[in-house]
């Protein structure tokens, strides 16, 4: 069963952000937790891993809130912008690269929102290009929304941005607080999708598939545009029938005209995570697949296997939604052509393809 909303038992607050409005809001919603204030330069204490997963840090974002997706040479990148308002997740997906990326499993919220709004103002006022931006890189977009209400503020902010689109990515179904907001169709609510067999096996604390799709149906009813990400696709015996079921269930609840894009990506992770997954999840079948090093150093399925999965799923999606933009995440021009029969050619071409979706009403 999926977890209840994240309810930390330990809260650490950097002294310099203790009086900020978002800090006070979060603490007011955790009345039973006594926060520990960290002096300047002091980090949170080392906790046992189980306890660390139940800890929250309220901190200042000392870098940029907005960063361009770094991409990888040899793979097409869509030019997406990452909005880093939080770091960490409690959903315990076995394949999650945050396990190897973050030095500690605590969830961190960056509460200096005055700097966030200033940075967004500068970005959107100074650029003439289309902006696609989302907060799902270092944390599930909804993991702490019940504590912050920050997504509601972001949705309202982007409602008037004609050249920009905010994307909130999640594996949750907790969208109730967003349904009554005037969003101006400038926010995309997106869900990562997998077969229910793979969700049960590898995404222990996430919402079941049908609850995600029911949430998408409700978001559609509230006028939001929707996105879906079949990522990571996982190969196993019976994958075709199970993923066919996902596609059928998706289009039984969601109308194609409300979908702004669908991405496909196969299982991949940095080489150093292989040992980590085997250690933390000794019964996991993930590292046992036909994985080989890619050009980016990540372990990926053997290329013909990826192409088979992409081709198969692309054809099934297009039967339901011929006009929806379907794209590959971090794959080469060659893989695009062999999987889809066409390619945007390069990263600039892929960016133009998705930018056109932003400008649609």
mmCIF file of C-alpha atoms in Angstrom:
data_model
loop_
_atom_site.group_PDB
_atom_site.id
_atom_site.type_symbol
_atom_site.label_atom_id
_atom_site.label_comp_id
_atom_site.label_asym_id
_atom_site.label_seq_id
_atom_site.Cartn_x
_atom_site.Cartn_y
_atom_site.Cartn_z
ATOM 1 C CA UNK A 1 0.000 0.000 0.000
ATOM 2 C CA UNK A 2 1.201 3.549 -0.674
ATOM 3 C CA UNK A 3 2.455 5.640 2.187
ATOM 4 C CA UNK A 4 0.460 8.319 3.896
ATOM 5 C CA UNK A 5 1.634 11.905 3.222
ATOM 6 C CA UNK A 6 5.198 12.473 4.370
ATOM 7 C CA UNK A 7 5.098 13.125 8.135
ATOM 8 C CA UNK A 8 8.617 13.777 9.446
ATOM 9 C CA UNK A 9 9.495 12.853 13.008
ATOM 10 C CA UNK A 10 12.607 15.047 12.985
ATOM 11 C CA UNK A 11 12.805 18.624 11.661
ATOM 12 C CA UNK A 12 16.022 20.624 11.391
ATOM 13 C CA UNK A 13 15.892 24.350 10.646
ATOM 14 C CA UNK A 14 18.830 26.467 9.555
ATOM 15 C CA UNK A 15 19.005 29.444 11.893
ATOM 16 C CA UNK A 16 19.067 31.997 9.092
ATOM 17 C CA UNK A 17 15.704 30.793 7.706
ATOM 18 C CA UNK A 18 13.948 30.260 11.036
ATOM 19 C CA UNK A 19 11.798 33.395 10.684
ATOM 20 C CA UNK A 20 10.891 33.051 7.007
ATOM 21 C CA UNK A 21 7.169 32.729 6.184
ATOM 22 C CA UNK A 22 7.442 29.296 4.559
ATOM 23 C CA UNK A 23 9.367 27.952 7.544
ATOM 24 C CA UNK A 24 6.600 29.100 9.881
ATOM 25 C CA UNK A 25 3.935 27.613 7.619
ATOM 26 C CA UNK A 26 5.615 24.208 7.536
ATOM 27 C CA UNK A 27 6.187 24.140 11.300
ATOM 28 C CA UNK A 28 2.576 25.140 11.976
ATOM 29 C CA UNK A 29 1.517 21.959 10.191
ATOM 30 C CA UNK A 30 3.792 19.785 12.312
ATOM 31 C CA UNK A 31 2.610 20.731 15.802
ATOM 32 C CA UNK A 32 3.811 17.504 17.353
ATOM 33 C CA UNK A 33 7.400 17.865 16.166
ATOM 34 C CA UNK A 34 9.939 19.949 18.048
ATOM 35 C CA UNK A 35 12.323 21.534 15.517
ATOM 36 C CA UNK A 36 16.053 21.609 16.063
ATOM 37 C CA UNK A 37 17.670 24.912 15.039
ATOM 38 C CA UNK A 38 21.044 24.588 13.311
ATOM 39 C CA UNK A 39 23.592 27.310 13.892
ATOM 40 C CA UNK A 40 25.334 28.904 10.916
ATOM 41 C CA UNK A 41 27.583 26.379 9.260
ATOM 42 C CA UNK A 42 26.129 23.474 11.233
ATOM 43 C CA UNK A 43 24.625 20.579 9.342
ATOM 44 C CA UNK A 44 21.988 18.140 10.601
ATOM 45 C CA UNK A 45 23.299 15.273 12.714
ATOM 46 C CA UNK A 46 24.032 11.825 11.340
ATOM 47 C CA UNK A 47 20.970 9.654 11.872
ATOM 48 C CA UNK A 48 20.406 5.974 11.393
ATOM 49 C CA UNK A 49 19.115 5.454 7.843
ATOM 50 C CA UNK A 50 15.592 4.557 8.975
ATOM 51 C CA UNK A 51 15.371 7.758 11.045
ATOM 52 C CA UNK A 52 16.959 9.860 8.308
ATOM 53 C CA UNK A 53 14.127 8.877 5.979
ATOM 54 C CA UNK A 54 11.771 10.452 8.536
ATOM 55 C CA UNK A 55 13.669 13.736 8.747
ATOM 56 C CA UNK A 56 13.061 17.118 7.125
ATOM 57 C CA UNK A 57 15.532 19.981 6.718
ATOM 58 C CA UNK A 58 14.359 23.560 6.140
ATOM 59 C CA UNK A 59 17.209 25.365 4.429
ATOM 60 C CA UNK A 60 18.257 28.245 2.209
ATOM 61 C CA UNK A 61 18.810 27.528 -1.476
ATOM 62 C CA UNK A 62 22.312 28.937 -1.836
ATOM 63 C CA UNK A 63 22.620 28.175 -5.517
ATOM 64 C CA UNK A 64 20.158 28.799 -8.313
ATOM 65 C CA UNK A 65 16.610 27.566 -8.064
ATOM 66 C CA UNK A 66 16.465 27.150 -11.843
ATOM 67 C CA UNK A 67 19.014 25.029 -13.666
ATOM 68 C CA UNK A 68 19.118 23.739 -17.204
ATOM 69 C CA UNK A 69 18.948 19.977 -17.659
ATOM 70 C CA UNK A 70 22.609 19.041 -18.165
ATOM 71 C CA UNK A 71 21.910 16.542 -20.950
ATOM 72 C CA UNK A 72 24.597 14.203 -22.265
ATOM 73 C CA UNK A 73 26.736 14.367 -25.386
ATOM 74 C CA UNK A 74 25.429 11.961 -28.005
ATOM 75 C CA UNK A 75 21.850 11.957 -26.685
ATOM 76 C CA UNK A 76 19.032 14.322 -27.643
ATOM 77 C CA UNK A 77 18.020 16.650 -24.795
ATOM 78 C CA UNK A 78 14.832 18.734 -24.895
ATOM 79 C CA UNK A 79 16.230 21.846 -23.186
ATOM 80 C CA UNK A 80 14.076 21.470 -20.101
ATOM 81 C CA UNK A 81 14.636 23.690 -17.057
ATOM 82 C CA UNK A 82 14.674 22.141 -13.590
ATOM 83 C CA UNK A 83 13.104 24.060 -10.705
ATOM 84 C CA UNK A 84 14.810 22.857 -7.544
ATOM 85 C CA UNK A 85 12.536 23.786 -4.641
ATOM 86 C CA UNK A 86 13.076 20.520 -2.759
ATOM 87 C CA UNK A 87 15.548 17.676 -2.657
ATOM 88 C CA UNK A 88 14.805 14.106 -1.651
ATOM 89 C CA UNK A 89 11.805 11.797 -1.681
ATOM 90 C CA UNK A 90 10.101 9.240 0.541
ATOM 91 C CA UNK A 91 8.639 6.977 -2.165
ATOM 92 C CA UNK A 92 11.457 4.406 -2.046
ATOM 93 C CA UNK A 93 11.655 3.538 -5.745
ATOM 94 C CA UNK A 94 14.429 0.966 -6.133
ATOM 95 C CA UNK A 95 15.815 2.532 -9.317
ATOM 96 C CA UNK A 96 15.783 6.164 -8.104
ATOM 97 C CA UNK A 97 19.094 7.886 -8.891
ATOM 98 C CA UNK A 98 18.649 10.153 -5.856
ATOM 99 C CA UNK A 99 19.997 7.228 -3.821
ATOM 100 C CA UNK A 100 23.400 7.746 -5.370
ATOM 101 C CA UNK A 101 23.136 11.488 -5.953
ATOM 102 C CA UNK A 102 22.240 12.699 -2.474
ATOM 103 C CA UNK A 103 24.695 12.341 0.395
ATOM 104 C CA UNK A 104 21.880 11.906 2.939
ATOM 105 C CA UNK A 105 18.339 10.539 2.601
ATOM 106 C CA UNK A 106 16.670 13.447 4.430
ATOM 107 C CA UNK A 107 14.216 15.578 2.497
ATOM 108 C CA UNK A 108 15.309 19.204 2.199
ATOM 109 C CA UNK A 109 12.925 22.081 1.511
ATOM 110 C CA UNK A 110 14.357 25.370 0.291
ATOM 111 C CA UNK A 111 12.253 27.991 2.036
ATOM 112 C CA UNK A 112 13.755 31.304 0.802
ATOM 113 C CA UNK A 113 10.892 31.883 -1.596
ATOM 114 C CA UNK A 114 11.597 35.609 -2.067
ATOM 115 C CA UNK A 115 14.716 34.534 -3.942
ATOM 116 C CA UNK A 116 12.667 31.994 -5.899
ATOM 117 C CA UNK A 117 10.150 34.579 -7.153
ATOM 118 C CA UNK A 118 12.943 37.040 -7.945
ATOM 119 C CA UNK A 119 14.769 34.435 -9.996
ATOM 120 C CA UNK A 120 11.631 33.437 -11.886
ATOM 121 C CA UNK A 121 10.812 37.093 -12.600
ATOM 122 C CA UNK A 122 14.285 37.636 -14.037
ATOM 123 C CA UNK A 123 14.113 34.493 -16.157
ATOM 124 C CA UNK A 124 10.685 35.093 -17.643
ATOM 125 C CA UNK A 125 11.078 38.839 -18.169
ATOM 126 C CA UNK A 126 14.471 38.654 -19.816
ATOM 127 C CA UNK A 127 13.942 35.777 -22.235
ATOM 128 C CA UNK A 128 11.938 35.693 -25.417
ATOM 129 C CA UNK A 129 12.195 31.949 -25.829
ATOM 130 C CA UNK A 130 9.609 29.449 -24.716
ATOM 131 C CA UNK A 131 10.266 28.135 -21.214
ATOM 132 C CA UNK A 132 9.426 24.588 -20.141
ATOM 133 C CA UNK A 133 10.180 24.188 -16.465
ATOM 134 C CA UNK A 134 9.382 21.593 -13.819
ATOM 135 C CA UNK A 135 10.149 20.613 -10.263
ATOM 136 C CA UNK A 136 10.346 16.820 -10.549
ATOM 137 C CA UNK A 137 14.108 16.294 -10.892
ATOM 138 C CA UNK A 138 15.358 16.119 -7.285
ATOM 139 C CA UNK A 139 12.024 15.379 -5.592
ATOM 140 C CA UNK A 140 8.529 14.263 -6.464
ATOM 141 C CA UNK A 141 6.688 17.527 -7.117
ATOM 142 C CA UNK A 142 3.955 16.752 -4.573
ATOM 143 C CA UNK A 143 5.967 15.087 -1.818
ATOM 144 C CA UNK A 144 5.742 18.043 0.590
ATOM 145 C CA UNK A 145 2.883 20.063 -0.860
ATOM 146 C CA UNK A 146 0.624 19.291 2.123
ATOM 147 C CA UNK A 147 3.199 21.106 4.260
ATOM 148 C CA UNK A 148 4.037 24.044 1.994
ATOM 149 C CA UNK A 149 1.181 24.835 -0.456
ATOM 150 C CA UNK A 150 4.029 26.046 -2.659
ATOM 151 C CA UNK A 151 2.671 24.341 -5.769
ATOM 152 C CA UNK A 152 -0.517 26.378 -5.512
ATOM 153 C CA UNK A 153 1.550 29.559 -5.464
ATOM 154 C CA UNK A 154 3.571 28.376 -8.459
ATOM 155 C CA UNK A 155 0.423 27.485 -10.411
ATOM 156 C CA UNK A 156 -1.028 30.938 -9.804
ATOM 157 C CA UNK A 157 2.267 32.592 -10.748
ATOM 158 C CA UNK A 158 2.483 30.747 -14.077
ATOM 159 C CA UNK A 159 -1.185 31.296 -14.948
ATOM 160 C CA UNK A 160 -0.308 34.613 -16.593
ATOM 161 C CA UNK A 161 2.879 33.466 -18.344
ATOM 162 C CA UNK A 162 2.037 33.098 -22.045
ATOM 163 C CA UNK A 163 5.490 31.848 -23.101
ATOM 164 C CA UNK A 164 6.075 29.445 -20.233
ATOM 165 C CA UNK A 165 4.668 26.185 -18.962
ATOM 166 C CA UNK A 166 5.127 24.726 -15.474
ATOM 167 C CA UNK A 167 5.166 20.939 -15.148
ATOM 168 C CA UNK A 168 4.537 19.187 -11.837
ATOM 169 C CA UNK A 169 5.606 15.516 -12.011
ATOM 170 C CA UNK A 170 4.434 12.959 -9.507
ATOM 171 C CA UNK A 171 3.757 9.328 -8.628
ATOM 172 C CA UNK A 172 1.182 10.478 -6.094
ATOM 173 C CA UNK A 173 -2.564 10.993 -6.357
ATOM 174 C CA UNK A 174 -2.792 13.836 -3.836
ATOM 175 C CA UNK A 175 -3.845 16.729 -6.083
ATOM 176 C CA UNK A 176 -6.929 17.968 -4.206
ATOM 177 C CA UNK A 177 -5.346 21.296 -3.229
ATOM 178 C CA UNK A 178 -4.676 22.128 -6.894
ATOM 179 C CA UNK A 179 -8.117 21.435 -8.351
ATOM 180 C CA UNK A 180 -9.785 24.749 -7.494
ATOM 181 C CA UNK A 181 -6.939 27.022 -8.607
ATOM 182 C CA UNK A 182 -7.075 29.389 -11.591
ATOM 183 C CA UNK A 183 -4.207 27.886 -13.592
ATOM 184 C CA UNK A 184 -4.818 29.468 -17.003
ATOM 185 C CA UNK A 185 -3.801 26.111 -18.574
ATOM 186 C CA UNK A 186 -0.176 27.120 -17.999
ATOM 187 C CA UNK A 187 0.500 24.186 -15.663
ATOM 188 C CA UNK A 188 0.852 20.588 -16.785
ATOM 189 C CA UNK A 189 0.101 17.935 -14.175
ATOM 190 C CA UNK A 190 2.166 14.895 -15.116
ATOM 191 C CA UNK A 191 2.348 11.348 -13.896
ATOM 192 C CA UNK A 192 5.096 8.772 -14.160
ATOM 193 C CA UNK A 193 3.467 5.523 -15.265
ATOM 194 C CA UNK A 194 4.490 1.902 -15.034
ATOM 195 C CA UNK A 195 2.692 -1.411 -15.061
ATOM 196 C CA UNK A 196 1.062 -2.293 -11.764
ATOM 197 C CA UNK A 197 3.332 -5.343 -11.524
ATOM 198 C CA UNK A 198 6.430 -3.145 -11.698
ATOM 199 C CA UNK A 199 4.939 -0.542 -9.364
ATOM 200 C CA UNK A 200 4.263 -3.192 -6.752
ATOM 201 C CA UNK A 201 7.714 -4.724 -7.171
ATOM 202 C CA UNK A 202 9.866 -1.581 -7.399
ATOM 203 C CA UNK A 203 7.871 1.522 -6.313
ATOM 204 C CA UNK A 204 6.793 0.472 -2.851
ATOM 205 C CA UNK A 205 5.440 3.763 -1.470
ATOM 206 C CA UNK A 206 3.792 5.225 -4.565
ATOM 207 C CA UNK A 207 0.128 5.478 -5.535
ATOM 208 C CA UNK A 208 -1.272 2.496 -7.475
ATOM 209 C CA UNK A 209 -1.638 2.980 -11.215
ATOM 210 C CA UNK A 210 -5.420 3.391 -11.200
ATOM 211 C CA UNK A 211 -5.273 5.991 -8.429
ATOM 212 C CA UNK A 212 -2.771 8.011 -10.477
ATOM 213 C CA UNK A 213 -4.988 7.763 -13.553
ATOM 214 C CA UNK A 214 -8.074 8.709 -11.549
ATOM 215 C CA UNK A 215 -6.183 11.764 -10.292
ATOM 216 C CA UNK A 216 -5.334 12.603 -13.906
ATOM 217 C CA UNK A 217 -9.025 12.341 -14.791
ATOM 218 C CA UNK A 218 -9.881 14.780 -11.998
ATOM 219 C CA UNK A 219 -7.138 17.161 -13.138
ATOM 220 C CA UNK A 220 -8.549 16.971 -16.664
ATOM 221 C CA UNK A 221 -11.971 17.882 -15.281
ATOM 222 C CA UNK A 222 -10.389 20.915 -13.605
ATOM 223 C CA UNK A 223 -9.052 22.081 -16.979
ATOM 224 C CA UNK A 224 -5.398 21.180 -16.540
ATOM 225 C CA UNK A 225 -3.286 19.947 -19.383
ATOM 226 C CA UNK A 226 -1.699 16.585 -18.681
ATOM 227 C CA UNK A 227 1.595 14.831 -19.269
ATOM 228 C CA UNK A 228 2.648 11.211 -18.851
ATOM 229 C CA UNK A 229 6.068 9.658 -18.559
ATOM 230 C CA UNK A 230 6.562 5.951 -19.168
ATOM 231 C CA UNK A 231 9.925 6.073 -17.466
ATOM 232 C CA UNK A 232 11.564 3.806 -16.596
ATOM 233 C CA UNK A 233 10.221 1.122 -18.901
ATOM 234 C CA UNK A 234 11.306 -2.200 -17.420
ATOM 235 C CA UNK A 235 11.727 -5.373 -19.438
ATOM 236 C CA UNK A 236 10.338 -8.608 -17.977
ATOM 237 C CA UNK A 237 8.388 -11.621 -19.168
ATOM 238 C CA UNK A 238 4.894 -10.423 -20.012
ATOM 239 C CA UNK A 239 5.796 -6.732 -20.337
ATOM 240 C CA UNK A 240 3.840 -6.270 -23.592
ATOM 241 C CA UNK A 241 0.479 -7.280 -22.139
ATOM 242 C CA UNK A 242 1.018 -5.332 -18.920
ATOM 243 C CA UNK A 243 2.036 -2.118 -20.702
ATOM 244 C CA UNK A 244 -0.848 -2.595 -23.149
ATOM 245 C CA UNK A 245 -3.125 -2.618 -20.108
ATOM 246 C CA UNK A 246 -1.576 0.665 -18.916
ATOM 247 C CA UNK A 247 -2.181 2.319 -22.291
ATOM 248 C CA UNK A 248 -5.772 1.026 -22.430
ATOM 249 C CA UNK A 249 -6.504 2.240 -18.902
ATOM 250 C CA UNK A 250 -4.913 5.631 -19.573
ATOM 251 C CA UNK A 251 -7.048 6.370 -22.624
ATOM 252 C CA UNK A 252 -10.202 5.038 -21.001
ATOM 253 C CA UNK A 253 -9.983 7.962 -18.549
ATOM 254 C CA UNK A 254 -8.078 10.724 -20.356
ATOM 255 C CA UNK A 255 -8.906 12.438 -23.625
ATOM 256 C CA UNK A 256 -5.965 12.768 -26.041
ATOM 257 C CA UNK A 257 -6.644 16.455 -26.676
ATOM 258 C CA UNK A 258 -5.796 17.208 -23.045
ATOM 259 C CA UNK A 259 -2.372 15.539 -23.197
ATOM 260 C CA UNK A 260 0.467 17.918 -23.960
ATOM 261 C CA UNK A 261 3.186 15.232 -24.220
ATOM 262 C CA UNK A 262 4.154 11.670 -23.390
ATOM 263 C CA UNK A 263 7.763 10.631 -22.871
ATOM 264 C CA UNK A 264 9.335 7.193 -23.043
ATOM 265 C CA UNK A 265 12.544 6.199 -21.288
ATOM 266 C CA UNK A 266 14.051 2.813 -20.502
ATOM 267 C CA UNK A 267 15.599 1.751 -17.186
ATOM 268 C CA UNK A 268 18.995 3.399 -16.718
ATOM 269 C CA UNK A 269 21.163 4.415 -13.792
ATOM 270 C CA UNK A 270 24.757 5.441 -13.037
ATOM 271 C CA UNK A 271 27.205 2.558 -12.803
ATOM 272 C CA UNK A 272 27.869 3.115 -9.100
ATOM 273 C CA UNK A 273 24.205 2.501 -8.339
ATOM 274 C CA UNK A 274 24.396 -1.129 -9.398
ATOM 275 C CA UNK A 275 26.115 -2.083 -6.148
ATOM 276 C CA UNK A 276 23.825 0.178 -4.139
ATOM 277 C CA UNK A 277 20.645 -1.415 -5.549
ATOM 278 C CA UNK A 278 22.006 -4.926 -4.974
ATOM 279 C CA UNK A 279 22.876 -4.020 -1.375
ATOM 280 C CA UNK A 280 19.660 -2.226 -0.440
ATOM 281 C CA UNK A 281 17.315 -4.460 -2.414
ATOM 282 C CA UNK A 282 18.984 -7.894 -2.567
ATOM 283 C CA UNK A 283 15.870 -9.519 -4.045
ATOM 284 C CA UNK A 284 15.446 -6.910 -6.787
ATOM 285 C CA UNK A 285 15.494 -8.166 -10.357
ATOM 286 C CA UNK A 286 16.420 -4.748 -11.765
ATOM 287 C CA UNK A 287 20.208 -5.319 -11.963
ATOM 288 C CA UNK A 288 19.664 -8.698 -13.628
ATOM 289 C CA UNK A 289 18.425 -7.272 -16.931
ATOM 290 C CA UNK A 290 20.442 -7.006 -20.144
ATOM 291 C CA UNK A 291 22.196 -3.836 -19.021
ATOM 292 C CA UNK A 292 25.357 -2.486 -20.638
ATOM 293 C CA UNK A 293 27.291 0.799 -20.244
ATOM 294 C CA UNK A 294 25.963 3.598 -22.451
ATOM 295 C CA UNK A 295 27.861 6.555 -23.886
ATOM 296 C CA UNK A 296 26.963 8.532 -20.762
ATOM 297 C CA UNK A 297 28.382 5.876 -18.441
ATOM 298 C CA UNK A 298 24.933 4.824 -17.243
ATOM 299 C CA UNK A 299 23.819 1.215 -17.318
ATOM 300 C CA UNK A 300 21.126 0.834 -19.980
ATOM 301 C CA UNK A 301 19.325 -1.989 -21.707
ATOM 302 C CA UNK A 302 21.065 -3.342 -24.804
ATOM 303 C CA UNK A 303 20.119 -0.918 -27.617
ATOM 304 C CA UNK A 304 18.008 -3.332 -29.748
ATOM 305 C CA UNK A 305 15.981 -4.165 -26.641
ATOM 306 C CA UNK A 306 15.320 -0.472 -25.934
ATOM 307 C CA UNK A 307 14.324 0.104 -29.534
ATOM 308 C CA UNK A 308 11.902 -2.821 -29.412
ATOM 309 C CA UNK A 309 10.207 -1.475 -26.299
ATOM 310 C CA UNK A 310 10.047 2.098 -27.601
ATOM 311 C CA UNK A 311 8.689 1.024 -31.010
ATOM 312 C CA UNK A 312 6.059 -1.221 -29.497
ATOM 313 C CA UNK A 313 4.759 1.346 -27.004
ATOM 314 C CA UNK A 314 4.896 4.250 -29.485
ATOM 315 C CA UNK A 315 2.670 2.359 -31.910
ATOM 316 C CA UNK A 316 0.115 1.552 -29.227
ATOM 317 C CA UNK A 317 -0.050 5.133 -27.959
ATOM 318 C CA UNK A 318 -0.420 6.518 -31.477
ATOM 319 C CA UNK A 319 -3.408 4.247 -32.148
ATOM 320 C CA UNK A 320 -5.275 6.145 -29.443
ATOM 321 C CA UNK A 321 -3.667 9.562 -29.830
ATOM 322 C CA UNK A 322 -2.137 10.203 -33.269
ATOM 323 C CA UNK A 323 -1.709 13.937 -32.602
ATOM 324 C CA UNK A 324 -0.038 13.719 -29.175
ATOM 325 C CA UNK A 325 3.676 14.523 -29.015
ATOM 326 C CA UNK A 326 5.557 11.378 -27.967
ATOM 327 C CA UNK A 327 9.266 11.742 -27.354
ATOM 328 C CA UNK A 328 12.258 9.807 -26.060
ATOM 329 C CA UNK A 329 14.169 10.947 -23.012
ATOM 330 C CA UNK A 330 17.942 11.005 -23.496
ATOM 331 C CA UNK A 331 18.324 8.781 -26.563
ATOM 332 C CA UNK A 332 20.344 9.147 -29.762
ATOM 333 C CA UNK A 333 19.132 10.164 -33.214
ATOM 334 C CA UNK A 334 19.728 6.576 -34.326
ATOM 335 C CA UNK A 335 17.502 5.142 -31.599
ATOM 336 C CA UNK A 336 14.785 7.668 -32.469
ATOM 337 C CA UNK A 337 14.807 6.622 -36.138
ATOM 338 C CA UNK A 338 14.844 2.917 -35.423
ATOM 339 C CA UNK A 339 12.121 3.192 -32.800
ATOM 340 C CA UNK A 340 9.757 5.813 -34.241
ATOM 341 C CA UNK A 341 10.703 5.857 -37.924
ATOM 342 C CA UNK A 342 11.608 9.560 -37.635
ATOM 343 C CA UNK A 343 13.713 11.868 -35.506
ATOM 344 C CA UNK A 344 13.842 15.550 -34.552
ATOM 345 C CA UNK A 345 17.492 15.180 -35.652
ATOM 346 C CA UNK A 346 19.108 17.023 -32.754
ATOM 347 C CA UNK A 347 18.422 18.603 -29.378
ATOM 348 C CA UNK A 348 17.329 21.892 -30.956
ATOM 349 C CA UNK A 349 14.782 20.033 -33.082
ATOM 350 C CA UNK A 350 13.400 18.231 -30.047
ATOM 351 C CA UNK A 351 13.147 21.512 -28.138
ATOM 352 C CA UNK A 352 11.197 23.094 -31.011
ATOM 353 C CA UNK A 353 8.815 20.132 -31.087
ATOM 354 C CA UNK A 354 7.943 20.488 -27.411
ATOM 355 C CA UNK A 355 7.949 24.305 -27.478
ATOM 356 C CA UNK A 356 5.139 24.128 -30.029
ATOM 357 C CA UNK A 357 3.079 22.224 -27.478
ATOM 358 C CA UNK A 358 3.614 25.002 -24.934
ATOM 359 C CA UNK A 359 2.121 27.586 -27.271
ATOM 360 C CA UNK A 360 -1.056 25.606 -27.877
ATOM 361 C CA UNK A 361 -4.176 26.923 -26.100
#
